[in-house]
Amino acid sequence: MLDSSPAMKRVFLETYGCQMNVADSETMAGVLEKAGLTLTDRPEEADAVVLNTCAIREHAEQRVLGRLGEFARLKQRNPRLVVGVAGCMAQHLRKRLLDSRSRVLDLVVGPDGYRRLPELLQRAAREPVAEIRLDRDETYGDLEPKREPGVRAWITAQRGCDKFCSFCVVPYTRGRERSLPLEDLIRQVEGAVASGYSEVVFLGQTVNSYHDRTHDFADLLRAADRVAGLKRIRFTSPHPSDMSDRVIAAIAECPRVCPQVHLPLQSASDRILESMRRPYSFAEFTEVVRRLRSAIPEVALSTDVIVGFPGEGEPEFQATASALREIRFDSAFLFKYSARPDTRAWKWEETVSEDEKGRRLAELIELQHGISGEIHDAWLGREVEALVEGPARRDPGQLFGRTAQFKAIVFADDGTPAGALKRLRVVGATPVTLFGEPIATRAPGARVTIR
Ligand code: SAM
Ligand code: SF4
């Protein structure tokens, strides 16, 4: 039983990083509430603050360290405040964080320790606690997350990663790859639909390598597609090397699986791909793109690219720029290489200066911006179906939604409720947003001639 001393009642939980962290925070929130703790969105009212952190790039870590400085000041005013760091940074920086002389932190909990979070927080109120063991079997498949409100439910299908790309910290911070049983995932999908969510997004670092010893990712997509009441299914991130024909066929054949695939390229130079330990050549990557586009005609593709990896000279960089021109992704997440402790590339000499990384990044941003704009312009005049999410952030008189290709679209508020599908004609476009107009439907009571 939990020690229900008045010391620990309200927890402030803040999330950094990817959607997988958002989903982890929802798991933590579920665990905390089940133990009788309440969540607050005001850190100054909390008995404990927990930052769910990201270690993927140095910049992400700096932001968390800055936030911890703010909590140090809060702790000066309220010495009983328990300060915790969860997630990828906890695993990674455990020693430095706990040993820090001006100790702010009371709790460090890695991605596999969330089941015991209430108990760990109670203990951390008395003494510093580090729970950083990685557990090859922990999937949280049986836990009920407390989901953020919205139209989209994030469902972690797979945890950890076995690929060990030479730049990436994930296998060290999140441990080995493991998949949740298909039955648990379908139960989560059904639960999300029963709670009013219209869309589910399956998450995993290489989500298409999903395998629960019986079912593969194609089975999961097909099983989710059969769940009554569910409107849309997405997934992120698939790995190019795990894009089997079975998975492509499932995406193509399941009506609720959206025609949208995020396919991280990282670099188009075979030499750089090899030193990144990405298990494909550029030609093999383009072959995956070809198979996807021929099976799913309207598929929208996005990607991740890293510029300035050690050894990337101008020719290798230009190969990547040409690849963006050739493949014409709908959008791209473009990153400057950031050396991460523990990874293989950490020990390698950096060969590209920060200035040069910045120049390469700016060049790709401009290039991709133009391509995204042209792709959006090609949607002008076409009909799309948007899943409505609610009022547009910039203009509450407009509604915001996403097309099947995950393109942001706004249109005049006509009272369509969040979670509904709405047919729109595209009447305007920028590289990031489409503008729509409702397609005239039959007026109520209008006469219909049946031949
Ligand atoms: N699992 C996915 C894959 O393999 O394609 C990617 C997951 S990772 C969390 C998201 C993206 O962050 C990567 O695709 C990569 O582009 C970027 N990334 C990872 N490590 C990085 C590093 N050390 N420096 C810069 N970008 C990095
Ligand atoms: Fe990181 Fe590579 Fe795994 Fe993606 S596949 S999470 S980049 S190690």
Short mmCIF file of C-alpha atoms and ligand atoms in Angstrom, two decimals:
data_model
loop_
_atom_site.label_atom_id
_atom_site.label_comp_id
_atom_site.label_asym_id
_atom_site.label_seq_id
_atom_site.Cartn_x
_atom_site.Cartn_y
_atom_site.Cartn_z
CA MET A 1 0.00 0.00 0.00
CA LEU A 2 1.11 3.49 -0.74
CA ASP A 3 2.17 5.73 2.12
CA SER A 4 -0.58 8.34 1.96
CA SER A 5 1.22 11.03 3.96
CA PRO A 6 0.04 14.52 3.03
CA ALA A 7 3.52 15.16 1.64
CA MET A 8 2.75 13.62 -1.74
CA LYS A 9 -0.55 14.46 -3.38
CA ARG A 10 -0.12 16.54 -6.50
CA VAL A 11 2.31 15.87 -9.31
CA PHE A 12 3.29 18.21 -12.13
CA LEU A 13 4.37 16.24 -15.20
CA GLU A 14 6.04 17.91 -18.18
CA THR A 15 6.97 16.19 -21.42
CA TYR A 16 9.89 16.83 -23.78
CA GLY A 17 10.76 15.07 -27.02
CA CYS A 18 8.96 12.71 -29.31
CA GLN A 19 5.45 11.25 -29.37
CA MET A 20 6.79 8.19 -27.64
CA ASN A 21 7.52 10.38 -24.64
CA VAL A 22 4.02 11.85 -24.83
CA ALA A 23 2.66 8.29 -24.73
CA ASP A 24 4.99 7.42 -21.83
CA SER A 25 3.75 10.46 -19.91
CA GLU A 26 0.20 9.23 -20.43
CA THR A 27 1.25 5.87 -18.97
CA MET A 28 2.84 7.66 -16.00
CA ALA A 29 -0.27 9.80 -15.53
CA GLY A 30 -2.40 6.63 -15.48
CA VAL A 31 -0.12 4.98 -12.90
CA LEU A 32 -0.11 8.09 -10.70
CA GLU A 33 -3.87 8.54 -10.75
CA LYS A 34 -4.47 4.87 -10.04
CA ALA A 35 -2.33 5.28 -6.93
CA GLY A 36 -4.52 8.15 -5.75
CA LEU A 37 -2.23 11.03 -6.76
CA THR A 38 -3.59 13.93 -8.78
CA LEU A 39 -1.97 15.75 -11.66
CA THR A 40 -1.66 19.50 -11.63
CA ASP A 41 -0.61 21.86 -14.39
CA ARG A 42 0.82 24.34 -11.87
CA PRO A 43 4.32 23.38 -10.66
CA GLU A 44 4.12 25.88 -7.80
CA GLU A 45 1.17 23.92 -6.37
CA ALA A 46 2.79 20.51 -6.80
CA ASP A 47 4.40 18.24 -4.21
CA ALA A 48 6.49 16.70 -6.97
CA VAL A 49 7.56 17.81 -10.43
CA VAL A 50 8.62 15.21 -12.99
CA LEU A 51 10.23 16.07 -16.32
CA ASN A 52 9.89 13.37 -18.94
CA THR A 53 13.00 14.02 -20.98
CA CYS A 54 14.63 13.51 -24.37
CA ALA A 55 18.33 12.88 -25.03
CA ILE A 56 18.29 12.61 -28.81
CA ARG A 57 20.22 15.85 -29.40
CA GLU A 58 22.24 18.05 -27.08
CA HIS A 59 19.80 20.90 -27.57
CA ALA A 60 16.96 18.81 -26.10
CA GLU A 61 19.05 18.13 -23.01
CA GLN A 62 19.98 21.80 -22.60
CA ARG A 63 16.30 22.74 -22.52
CA VAL A 64 15.66 20.26 -19.72
CA LEU A 65 18.70 21.46 -17.76
CA GLY A 66 17.38 25.03 -18.09
CA ARG A 67 13.99 23.94 -16.78
CA LEU A 68 15.66 22.16 -13.86
CA GLY A 69 17.27 25.50 -12.95
CA GLU A 70 13.76 26.96 -12.64
CA PHE A 71 12.72 24.08 -10.40
CA ALA A 72 15.84 24.64 -8.25
CA ARG A 73 14.48 28.12 -7.48
CA LEU A 74 11.04 26.66 -6.73
CA LYS A 75 12.67 24.18 -4.40
CA GLN A 76 14.40 26.99 -2.51
CA ARG A 77 10.96 28.35 -1.70
CA ASN A 78 9.51 24.88 -1.02
CA PRO A 79 12.26 22.51 0.22
CA ARG A 80 9.76 19.63 0.42
CA LEU A 81 9.28 19.70 -3.34
CA VAL A 82 10.39 16.43 -4.95
CA VAL A 83 12.09 16.99 -8.32
CA GLY A 84 12.30 14.05 -10.70
CA VAL A 85 13.71 13.38 -14.15
CA ALA A 86 12.20 10.55 -16.15
CA GLY A 87 12.86 9.11 -19.59
CA CYS A 88 15.85 9.10 -21.89
CA MET A 89 17.94 11.70 -20.10
CA ALA A 90 17.52 9.98 -16.78
CA GLN A 91 19.03 6.83 -18.15
CA HIS A 92 21.80 8.71 -19.80
CA LEU A 93 22.82 11.34 -17.29
CA ARG A 94 21.94 9.51 -14.11
CA LYS A 95 25.34 9.88 -12.51
CA ARG A 96 25.87 13.51 -13.33
CA LEU A 97 22.39 14.43 -12.26
CA LEU A 98 22.49 12.69 -8.91
CA ASP A 99 26.08 13.64 -8.12
CA SER A 100 25.58 17.29 -8.91
CA ARG A 101 26.81 19.28 -5.92
CA SER A 102 23.99 21.79 -5.96
CA ARG A 103 21.61 18.85 -5.92
CA VAL A 104 18.19 19.67 -7.28
CA LEU A 105 17.14 16.19 -8.22
CA ASP A 106 15.56 13.72 -5.86
CA LEU A 107 14.50 11.11 -8.39
CA VAL A 108 15.89 9.74 -11.61
CA VAL A 109 13.70 7.14 -13.29
CA GLY A 110 14.44 5.50 -16.63
CA PRO A 111 11.87 4.51 -19.28
CA ASP A 112 11.31 1.07 -17.74
CA GLY A 113 10.65 2.25 -14.16
CA TYR A 114 7.27 3.99 -14.55
CA ARG A 115 5.20 1.17 -13.08
CA ARG A 116 6.66 2.00 -9.65
CA LEU A 117 6.54 5.78 -10.02
CA PRO A 118 4.17 6.54 -7.08
CA GLU A 119 6.29 4.50 -4.71
CA LEU A 120 9.53 6.00 -6.06
CA LEU A 121 8.20 9.53 -5.56
CA GLN A 122 7.28 8.74 -1.96
CA ARG A 123 10.75 7.37 -1.35
CA ALA A 124 12.38 10.32 -3.09
CA ALA A 125 10.69 12.63 -0.56
CA ARG A 126 13.00 11.03 2.04
CA GLU A 127 16.18 10.16 0.10
CA PRO A 128 17.60 10.43 -3.45
CA VAL A 129 16.38 7.60 -5.65
CA ALA A 130 17.71 6.30 -8.98
CA GLU A 131 15.71 3.61 -10.77
CA ILE A 132 17.47 3.33 -14.07
CA ARG A 133 17.50 -0.39 -14.87
CA LEU A 134 16.39 -1.30 -18.35
CA ASP A 135 14.06 -4.24 -18.46
CA ARG A 136 13.94 -6.40 -21.60
CA ASP A 137 10.38 -7.46 -20.80
CA GLU A 138 8.69 -4.25 -19.66
CA THR A 139 6.04 -3.13 -22.15
CA TYR A 140 3.37 -1.56 -19.86
CA GLY A 141 0.92 -3.48 -22.04
CA ASP A 142 -1.43 -4.11 -19.12
CA LEU A 143 -1.50 -0.51 -17.83
CA GLU A 144 -4.24 1.97 -18.56
CA PRO A 145 -2.82 5.27 -19.81
CA LYS A 146 -4.53 8.55 -18.97
CA ARG A 147 -4.72 10.02 -22.45
CA GLU A 148 -4.54 13.69 -23.33
CA PRO A 149 -7.86 14.90 -24.71
CA GLY A 150 -8.08 15.21 -28.50
CA VAL A 151 -9.04 13.22 -31.56
CA ARG A 152 -5.83 11.18 -31.74
CA ALA A 153 -4.72 8.43 -29.33
CA TRP A 154 -1.03 7.50 -29.24
CA ILE A 155 -0.48 3.79 -28.71
CA THR A 156 3.01 2.43 -28.10
CA ALA A 157 3.25 -0.81 -30.07
CA GLN A 158 6.95 -1.38 -29.57
CA ARG A 159 9.56 -0.12 -27.09
CA GLY A 160 13.34 0.20 -27.45
CA CYS A 161 15.47 -0.34 -30.53
CA ASP A 162 17.96 -2.97 -31.72
CA LYS A 163 19.36 -1.11 -34.73
CA PHE A 164 22.22 0.78 -33.04
CA CYS A 165 22.72 3.46 -35.70
CA SER A 166 26.10 4.99 -34.93
CA PHE A 167 24.69 8.47 -34.17
CA CYS A 168 21.73 7.43 -32.04
CA VAL A 169 21.36 7.22 -28.30
CA VAL A 170 17.97 5.49 -28.28
CA PRO A 171 19.16 1.86 -27.91
CA TYR A 172 21.19 2.96 -24.87
CA THR A 173 18.47 5.07 -23.26
CA ARG A 174 15.44 2.92 -24.03
CA GLY A 175 16.97 -0.54 -24.24
CA ARG A 176 16.23 -3.49 -26.49
CA GLU A 177 13.35 -3.79 -28.88
CA ARG A 178 10.19 -5.44 -27.57
CA SER A 179 6.65 -5.54 -28.94
CA LEU A 180 3.41 -5.45 -27.01
CA PRO A 181 1.04 -8.38 -27.56
CA LEU A 182 -1.43 -7.69 -30.37
CA GLU A 183 -4.36 -8.46 -28.07
CA ASP A 184 -3.25 -5.73 -25.61
CA LEU A 185 -2.90 -3.24 -28.44
CA ILE A 186 -6.31 -3.99 -29.92
CA ARG A 187 -7.80 -3.68 -26.43
CA GLN A 188 -6.16 -0.23 -26.23
CA VAL A 189 -7.56 0.72 -29.66
CA GLU A 190 -11.05 -0.37 -28.58
CA GLY A 191 -10.65 1.56 -25.33
CA ALA A 192 -9.57 4.68 -27.23
CA VAL A 193 -12.61 4.43 -29.54
CA ALA A 194 -14.91 3.92 -26.54
CA SER A 195 -13.43 7.08 -24.99
CA GLY A 196 -14.22 9.08 -28.12
CA TYR A 197 -10.91 9.08 -30.04
CA SER A 198 -11.28 8.95 -33.83
CA GLU A 199 -7.71 8.10 -34.78
CA VAL A 200 -4.96 5.92 -33.34
CA VAL A 201 -1.24 6.23 -34.03
CA PHE A 202 0.92 3.17 -33.38
CA LEU A 203 4.34 4.16 -32.09
CA GLY A 204 7.70 2.42 -32.18
CA GLN A 205 11.27 3.35 -33.10
CA THR A 206 11.11 0.87 -35.97
CA VAL A 207 7.41 0.21 -35.69
CA ASN A 208 7.18 -1.93 -38.81
CA SER A 209 9.58 -4.47 -37.31
CA TYR A 210 6.80 -5.07 -34.73
CA HIS A 211 6.51 -8.76 -33.88
CA ASP A 212 4.84 -10.20 -30.80
CA ARG A 213 6.16 -13.70 -31.59
CA THR A 214 2.91 -14.53 -33.40
CA HIS A 215 1.85 -11.42 -35.29
CA ASP A 216 3.75 -8.94 -37.40
CA PHE A 217 3.00 -5.28 -38.11
CA ALA A 218 0.76 -6.13 -41.08
CA ASP A 219 -1.38 -8.28 -38.74
CA LEU A 220 -1.59 -5.39 -36.28
CA LEU A 221 -2.72 -2.91 -38.96
CA ARG A 222 -5.31 -5.35 -40.28
CA ALA A 223 -6.63 -6.14 -36.79
CA ALA A 224 -6.90 -2.43 -35.91
CA ASP A 225 -8.65 -1.78 -39.23
CA ARG A 226 -11.44 -4.12 -38.10
CA VAL A 227 -12.16 -2.20 -34.87
CA ALA A 228 -15.67 -0.76 -35.17
CA GLY A 229 -15.99 3.01 -34.82
CA LEU A 230 -12.32 3.78 -35.51
CA LYS A 231 -11.92 6.33 -38.30
CA ARG A 232 -8.18 6.48 -38.96
CA ILE A 233 -4.96 4.58 -38.25
CA ARG A 234 -1.43 5.97 -38.56
CA PHE A 235 1.98 4.78 -37.37
CA THR A 236 5.45 6.22 -36.82
CA SER A 237 8.34 5.64 -37.45
CA PRO A 238 8.76 2.73 -39.80
CA HIS A 239 12.30 1.77 -40.77
CA PRO A 240 13.11 1.55 -44.50
CA SER A 241 14.69 -1.89 -44.10
CA ASP A 242 11.63 -3.37 -42.39
CA MET A 243 9.14 -2.25 -45.04
CA SER A 244 8.00 -5.72 -46.11
CA ASP A 245 5.52 -6.43 -48.90
CA ARG A 246 3.08 -7.64 -46.25
CA VAL A 247 3.22 -4.27 -44.47
CA ILE A 248 2.89 -2.31 -47.71
CA ALA A 249 -0.10 -4.46 -48.74
CA ALA A 250 -1.75 -3.88 -45.35
CA ILE A 251 -1.35 -0.10 -45.68
CA ALA A 252 -2.70 -0.24 -49.22
CA GLU A 253 -5.64 -2.53 -48.48
CA CYS A 254 -6.91 -1.33 -45.09
CA PRO A 255 -9.32 1.56 -45.70
CA ARG A 256 -8.69 3.20 -42.33
CA VAL A 257 -4.89 3.07 -42.55
CA CYS A 258 -3.93 6.51 -43.84
CA PRO A 259 -1.80 6.90 -46.97
CA GLN A 260 1.03 8.55 -45.08
CA VAL A 261 4.44 7.09 -44.31
CA HIS A 262 7.35 8.69 -42.48
CA LEU A 263 10.47 7.06 -43.90
CA PRO A 264 13.73 8.34 -42.40
CA LEU A 265 16.51 8.58 -44.98
CA GLN A 266 19.21 10.33 -42.86
CA SER A 267 21.62 10.70 -45.80
CA ALA A 268 21.70 9.80 -49.49
CA SER A 269 25.44 9.08 -49.57
CA ASP A 270 26.14 5.36 -49.37
CA ARG A 271 29.43 6.03 -47.60
CA ILE A 272 27.71 8.10 -44.92
CA LEU A 273 24.84 5.63 -44.64
CA GLU A 274 27.38 2.90 -44.01
CA SER A 275 29.19 4.86 -41.31
CA MET A 276 25.80 5.71 -39.79
CA ARG A 277 25.20 1.93 -39.74
CA ARG A 278 21.95 2.37 -41.62
CA PRO A 279 21.36 -1.04 -43.22
CA TYR A 280 20.38 0.22 -46.70
CA SER A 281 21.95 1.95 -49.66
CA PHE A 282 20.35 4.96 -51.29
CA ALA A 283 19.28 2.75 -54.22
CA GLU A 284 17.57 0.36 -51.79
CA PHE A 285 15.84 3.28 -50.09
CA THR A 286 14.49 4.57 -53.42
CA GLU A 287 13.26 1.07 -54.20
CA VAL A 288 11.20 1.14 -50.96
CA VAL A 289 9.82 4.52 -52.07
CA ARG A 290 8.95 3.05 -55.48
CA ARG A 291 7.15 0.06 -53.92
CA LEU A 292 5.19 2.34 -51.58
CA ARG A 293 4.18 4.73 -54.35
CA SER A 294 3.14 2.01 -56.73
CA ALA A 295 1.02 0.21 -54.10
CA ILE A 296 -0.45 3.35 -52.48
CA PRO A 297 -0.96 5.92 -55.25
CA GLU A 298 -1.74 8.97 -53.05
CA VAL A 299 0.80 8.19 -50.34
CA ALA A 300 2.41 11.19 -48.64
CA LEU A 301 6.02 10.58 -47.67
CA SER A 302 8.06 12.44 -45.09
CA THR A 303 11.59 11.85 -43.88
CA ASP A 304 14.38 12.66 -41.41
CA VAL A 305 17.77 13.92 -42.56
CA ILE A 306 20.92 14.62 -40.55
CA VAL A 307 23.44 17.11 -41.95
CA GLY A 308 27.05 17.41 -40.86
CA PHE A 309 27.63 13.80 -39.82
CA PRO A 310 31.40 13.10 -39.44
CA GLY A 311 32.87 12.59 -42.91
CA GLU A 312 30.06 14.39 -44.74
CA GLY A 313 31.84 16.54 -47.32
CA GLU A 314 30.19 18.79 -49.89
CA PRO A 315 29.66 15.91 -52.40
CA GLU A 316 27.89 13.75 -49.80
CA PHE A 317 25.78 16.69 -48.69
CA GLN A 318 24.86 17.49 -52.31
CA ALA A 319 23.86 13.85 -52.81
CA THR A 320 21.32 14.32 -50.02
CA ALA A 321 20.07 17.59 -51.51
CA SER A 322 19.64 15.87 -54.89
CA ALA A 323 17.77 13.03 -53.19
CA LEU A 324 15.26 15.51 -51.74
CA ARG A 325 14.77 16.92 -55.26
CA GLU A 326 14.46 13.46 -56.79
CA ILE A 327 12.18 11.81 -54.23
CA ARG A 328 10.13 14.92 -53.46
CA PHE A 329 9.04 14.12 -49.92
CA ASP A 330 5.94 15.95 -48.76
CA SER A 331 7.89 17.18 -45.75
CA ALA A 332 11.18 16.57 -43.97
CA PHE A 333 12.54 16.89 -40.45
CA LEU A 334 16.05 18.23 -40.92
CA PHE A 335 18.64 18.05 -38.15
CA LYS A 336 22.21 19.16 -37.53
CA TYR A 337 24.28 16.23 -36.31
CA SER A 338 24.71 16.31 -32.55
CA ALA A 339 27.33 13.97 -31.04
CA ARG A 340 25.82 11.88 -28.27
CA PRO A 341 27.74 10.17 -25.47
CA ASP A 342 27.73 6.33 -25.55
CA THR A 343 27.12 6.13 -29.29
CA ARG A 344 29.78 4.83 -31.69
CA ALA A 345 30.09 8.16 -33.46
CA TRP A 346 30.70 9.97 -30.15
CA LYS A 347 34.38 9.07 -30.31
CA TRP A 348 34.78 10.17 -33.92
CA GLU A 349 36.28 13.49 -34.75
CA GLU A 350 33.70 16.00 -35.93
CA THR A 351 34.65 17.09 -39.44
CA VAL A 352 31.92 19.67 -40.08
CA SER A 353 31.93 22.97 -38.18
CA GLU A 354 28.76 24.26 -36.51
CA ASP A 355 28.64 27.13 -39.03
CA GLU A 356 28.88 24.75 -41.94
CA LYS A 357 26.19 22.48 -40.43
CA GLY A 358 24.01 25.59 -40.16
CA ARG A 359 24.62 26.48 -43.81
CA ARG A 360 23.77 22.96 -44.99
CA LEU A 361 20.67 22.88 -42.81
CA ALA A 362 19.48 26.25 -44.14
CA GLU A 363 20.04 25.08 -47.73
CA LEU A 364 17.95 21.95 -47.20
CA ILE A 365 15.22 23.86 -45.34
CA GLU A 366 14.86 26.24 -48.28
CA LEU A 367 14.92 23.42 -50.79
CA GLN A 368 12.31 21.37 -48.93
CA HIS A 369 10.15 24.43 -48.35
CA GLY A 370 9.93 24.92 -52.12
CA ILE A 371 9.13 21.25 -52.74
CA SER A 372 6.47 21.15 -50.00
CA GLY A 373 4.94 24.31 -51.48
CA GLU A 374 4.77 22.78 -54.97
CA ILE A 375 3.23 19.57 -53.61
CA HIS A 376 0.64 21.60 -51.68
CA ASP A 377 -0.16 23.71 -54.77
CA ALA A 378 -0.93 20.51 -56.64
CA TRP A 379 -3.79 19.89 -54.16
CA LEU A 380 -5.56 23.10 -55.21
CA GLY A 381 -9.06 22.39 -56.51
CA ARG A 382 -9.05 18.80 -55.23
CA GLU A 383 -11.44 17.21 -52.76
CA VAL A 384 -10.05 15.95 -49.46
CA GLU A 385 -11.48 14.45 -46.31
CA ALA A 386 -10.35 16.16 -43.11
CA LEU A 387 -10.55 14.78 -39.60
CA VAL A 388 -11.57 17.87 -37.67
CA GLU A 389 -9.49 18.56 -34.54
CA GLY A 390 -11.07 21.81 -33.27
CA PRO A 391 -10.59 25.57 -33.57
CA ALA A 392 -7.52 26.72 -35.54
CA ARG A 393 -4.84 28.07 -33.21
CA ARG A 394 -4.29 31.32 -35.10
CA ASP A 395 -7.94 32.04 -35.88
CA PRO A 396 -10.66 30.64 -33.63
CA GLY A 397 -13.23 31.48 -36.34
CA GLN A 398 -11.67 28.67 -38.39
CA LEU A 399 -11.54 24.94 -37.80
CA PHE A 400 -8.35 22.91 -38.02
CA GLY A 401 -8.11 19.37 -39.34
CA ARG A 402 -5.81 16.89 -41.02
CA THR A 403 -6.27 15.27 -44.39
CA ALA A 404 -5.60 11.55 -44.82
CA GLN A 405 -2.08 12.53 -45.92
CA PHE A 406 -1.69 14.33 -42.56
CA LYS A 407 -1.73 17.75 -44.17
CA ALA A 408 -2.93 20.56 -41.96
CA ILE A 409 -6.08 22.16 -43.37
CA VAL A 410 -8.18 25.05 -42.07
CA PHE A 411 -11.68 26.11 -43.07
CA ALA A 412 -14.40 28.45 -41.82
CA ASP A 413 -16.06 27.16 -38.66
CA ASP A 414 -19.38 25.66 -39.71
CA GLY A 415 -19.98 23.86 -36.43
CA THR A 416 -18.43 20.54 -37.47
CA PRO A 417 -17.54 18.81 -34.19
CA ALA A 418 -14.00 17.68 -33.37
CA GLY A 419 -13.52 14.05 -34.33
CA ALA A 420 -15.83 14.22 -37.36
CA LEU A 421 -14.72 13.69 -40.94
CA LYS A 422 -15.47 16.59 -43.26
CA ARG A 423 -15.26 16.73 -47.06
CA LEU A 424 -13.51 19.88 -48.27
CA ARG A 425 -12.30 21.37 -51.50
CA VAL A 426 -8.77 22.79 -51.33
CA VAL A 427 -8.94 26.48 -52.27
CA GLY A 428 -5.61 27.76 -50.97
CA ALA A 429 -2.18 26.44 -50.01
CA THR A 430 1.07 27.42 -48.33
CA PRO A 431 4.01 25.02 -47.87
CA VAL A 432 2.68 24.12 -44.40
CA THR A 433 -1.11 24.56 -44.56
CA LEU A 434 -3.98 23.93 -46.94
CA PHE A 435 -7.15 26.04 -46.92
CA GLY A 436 -10.47 24.36 -47.58
CA GLU A 437 -14.11 25.08 -48.31
CA PRO A 438 -16.90 22.69 -47.40
CA ILE A 439 -18.18 20.85 -50.43
CA ALA A 440 -21.82 21.79 -50.92
CA THR A 441 -24.01 18.97 -49.69
CA ARG A 442 -27.70 18.50 -50.34
CA ALA A 443 -29.77 20.99 -48.36
CA PRO A 444 -32.03 19.35 -45.76
CA GLY A 445 -35.38 18.55 -47.32
CA ALA A 446 -34.08 18.96 -50.89
CA ARG A 447 -35.80 16.67 -53.34
CA VAL A 448 -33.85 13.74 -54.71
CA THR A 449 -34.84 12.05 -57.91
CA ILE A 450 -34.33 8.31 -57.84
CA ARG A 451 -34.14 6.78 -61.27
N1 SAM B 1 13.81 5.28 -35.32
C1 SAM B 1 13.73 6.25 -36.32
C2 SAM B 1 14.62 5.84 -37.48
O1 SAM B 1 15.48 5.07 -37.37
O2 SAM B 1 14.50 6.31 -38.54
C3 SAM B 1 14.14 7.60 -35.83
C4 SAM B 1 13.98 7.95 -34.40
S1 SAM B 1 14.93 9.30 -33.84
C5 SAM B 1 14.20 9.49 -32.31
C6 SAM B 1 14.33 10.66 -34.78
C7 SAM B 1 15.35 11.30 -35.65
O3 SAM B 1 16.27 12.02 -34.87
C8 SAM B 1 16.24 10.38 -36.45
O4 SAM B 1 15.60 9.86 -37.59
C9 SAM B 1 17.41 11.24 -36.79
O5 SAM B 1 17.20 11.93 -38.00
C10 SAM B 1 17.43 12.22 -35.63
N2 SAM B 1 18.60 11.97 -34.77
C11 SAM B 1 18.85 10.90 -34.02
N3 SAM B 1 20.06 11.02 -33.41
C12 SAM B 1 20.58 12.20 -33.82
C13 SAM B 1 21.80 12.88 -33.56
N4 SAM B 1 22.73 12.35 -32.78
N5 SAM B 1 21.99 14.09 -34.14
C14 SAM B 1 21.06 14.63 -34.95
N6 SAM B 1 19.90 14.04 -35.23
C15 SAM B 1 19.65 12.82 -34.67
FE1 SF4 B 2 17.96 5.36 -33.37
FE2 SF4 B 2 18.56 3.99 -35.56
FE3 SF4 B 2 17.00 2.91 -33.66
FE4 SF4 B 2 16.06 4.90 -35.19
S1 SF4 B 2 16.69 2.85 -35.88
S2 SF4 B 2 15.90 4.70 -32.95
S3 SF4 B 2 17.86 6.12 -35.47
S4 SF4 B 2 19.16 3.45 -33.46
#
